[in-house]
Amino acid sequence: MAKKTLQCLKRLRDLMKDVKYVSEPLSAYIITSDDAHQSEYLAECDKRRQFVSGFTGSAGTAVVTEHEACLWTDGRYYLQATEEMSDEWKLMKEGMPSTPSQGSWLARTLQPGARVGADPCLVSYTTWKTLQDELAAAGLSLVPVAPNLVDVLWEGRLSPPAGSVQPLAIKYTGKTSKKKVEEVRKKMKEKGAALLVVTALDEVAWLLNVRGSDIEFNPVFFSYVVVTNSQVHLFVDESKISLAVRNHFNEEDLPVSIHPYDKVSSFLSEQVNQLSGQGGKVWISSDSSYALARLFPDSLRILEITPIAVMKARKNPVEVQGMVNCHVRDAAALCCYFAWLERQLKEGQVVTEISGADRLEEFRKQQEDFMGLSFDTISSVGPNGAIIHYHCTPATDRPITTRELYLCDSGGQYRDGTTDVTRTLHFGTPTDYERECFTRVFKGQRLLGTAIYPNKIKGNCLDTLARKFLWDVGLDYLHGTGHGVGAYLNVHEGPMGISWRMYPNDPGLQEGMFLSNEPGFYEDGKFGIRLENVMYVVPAQTRYTFKDRGFLTFKTVTLVPIQTKLIDKDLLTAEEVAYLNSYHRECREVVGEKLKAAGQQEAWEWLHRETEPI
Ligand code: ZN
Ligand code: ZN
């Protein structure tokens, strides 16, 4: 059912001309899917683009002019956006060659001299600059507008979340916040930075060794941190900072000055005046909001990803062990689920995508240190599996049967780490074509997972390995192959990744980084296949070391059986067979022990059978 948005659009168009809010009338207003921290997942109060357009997908930008309302989104969401938006809205299919960018569409639609408004807190510096240049070329100007016009008209908008903040003990973090800050200051010194502005919520949480609960699936809290040579300033709603958190800062010997959340801009403006006299620079990521980055003149500003981004991505030995451990417990939960599911189907019980996902969550909840899901479970049957970012709803819910492939992509947050795993299973007899596709996906996952490569090579150089066996026969998949994974933080973590696309801030693969390895294949209207493991970067033993660069490889931490029923052994080499058998031996030994200790006989038997050598 499409949302009725006529009144909302009328009100927005009035506000665009209202001198109470804008100095001169706006010819267009842009509503992004950002929050003030450019987070991937949003709190309810930040779902402005969804409120205005009715479109609930995660990616998309709305542009409203006097006579038109357009929404740009990518191929994952064409169908959903068409269904969710009313006739007032026009879908602009991003990624289609015939679709203009927002900038060129505005240039074509508006008269020279027209003003385009947007909230500078909700657009990253890089995005703002690119659009500003594009508009300027057509004689249009991009103007920052405050307050946010959607907030003005949004009746019943929720207040920002007030989730609690919890300390994370040293046995999980492996390094005190004091030590982390010292290392950050060292990097600042090397760059000549007197001030580091931290706007990404996972970077704040990682630096201070605390976790929050403001955003579903991501254990972060709304805040900013400013690090100087001698101080750490935290901008946060003070009611979130309990005595336990203050004691934790004391224990870690980190003096933190706490300021109100909304004082960050005025604080930074004051700092600019002081710095101008001293010659120090400000380090702020170009992924930060335009509102904050523009506070500093070019001459004072270092616009690069923060040193925290790379430090956080390279897990220390304690974090590595935590990730390894939580993946074993997570695998145990998945074995329990798949064993249970198989029995339900055998007994003729009805299990649907949604009830299955709920059951899986129950099994995860039984695991030690479980804190919640790391994202909304993708539990999809048959044709729904071909929708890459499928979200099951009561309207689309399908029963899991013995006739169709079942794709399950899920993950958990644990105090010691974050998981993300996909398995595709068939509970009846798969077709030869399904088996061929599955086998090719497996071969690619193995080739990437066992690759040896030079230190700091960029992730996109490895992407082809995962696709090779699909490409061999003219098949492919339309998503990246691997993303970084946080340690009890965001399941999608930068700055590196493995994709045919270049990651603009990819520092190259380095020891201790965790990434997913998730090739797939999707036959529209029929089925989806994906196999996803999490792995981390370790040194490789090579016979030679070219120019002492050092060589690296991966170690896989996900230990859930790959369904051998779906493997066509004739397509495998002897090495691939040996790899699969040894992977399954590890699953059986490590996860089997866990299941035995927990008295999970049914799951143990399932695991034993699923890990029989081929
Ligand atoms: Zn996943
Ligand atoms: Zn993933």
CSV table of N, CA, C and O and ligand atoms in Angstrom, one decimal, residues 409 420 483 492 516 518 532, ligand 2:
chain,number,residue,atom,x,y,z
A,409,ASP,N,20.6,-15.7,5.6
A,409,ASP,CA,21.7,-14.8,5.9
A,409,ASP,C,21.4,-14.1,7.2
A,409,ASP,O,20.4,-13.4,7.3
A,420,ASP,N,28.2,-12.8,10.9
A,420,ASP,CA,27.5,-12.6,9.7
A,420,ASP,C,27.7,-13.8,8.8
A,420,ASP,O,28.8,-14.0,8.4
A,483,HIS,N,32.8,-7.4,2.9
A,483,HIS,CA,32.8,-6.1,3.6
A,483,HIS,C,33.6,-6.3,4.9
A,483,HIS,O,33.6,-7.5,5.4
A,492,HIS,N,28.7,-4.1,9.1
A,492,HIS,CA,29.4,-3.5,7.9
A,492,HIS,C,30.4,-2.5,8.4
A,492,HIS,O,30.0,-1.4,8.9
A,516,SER,N,34.0,-10.3,5.3
A,516,SER,CA,33.2,-11.4,4.8
A,516,SER,C,33.7,-11.9,3.5
A,516,SER,O,34.4,-11.2,2.7
A,518,GLU,N,31.6,-13.6,0.5
A,518,GLU,CA,30.2,-13.9,0.3
A,518,GLU,C,29.7,-13.9,-1.2
A,518,GLU,O,28.9,-13.1,-1.6
A,532,GLU,N,28.3,-17.4,2.7
A,532,GLU,CA,29.1,-16.3,3.4
A,532,GLU,C,29.8,-16.7,4.6
A,532,GLU,O,29.2,-17.3,5.5
B,2,ZN,ZN,27.7,-9.8,4.9
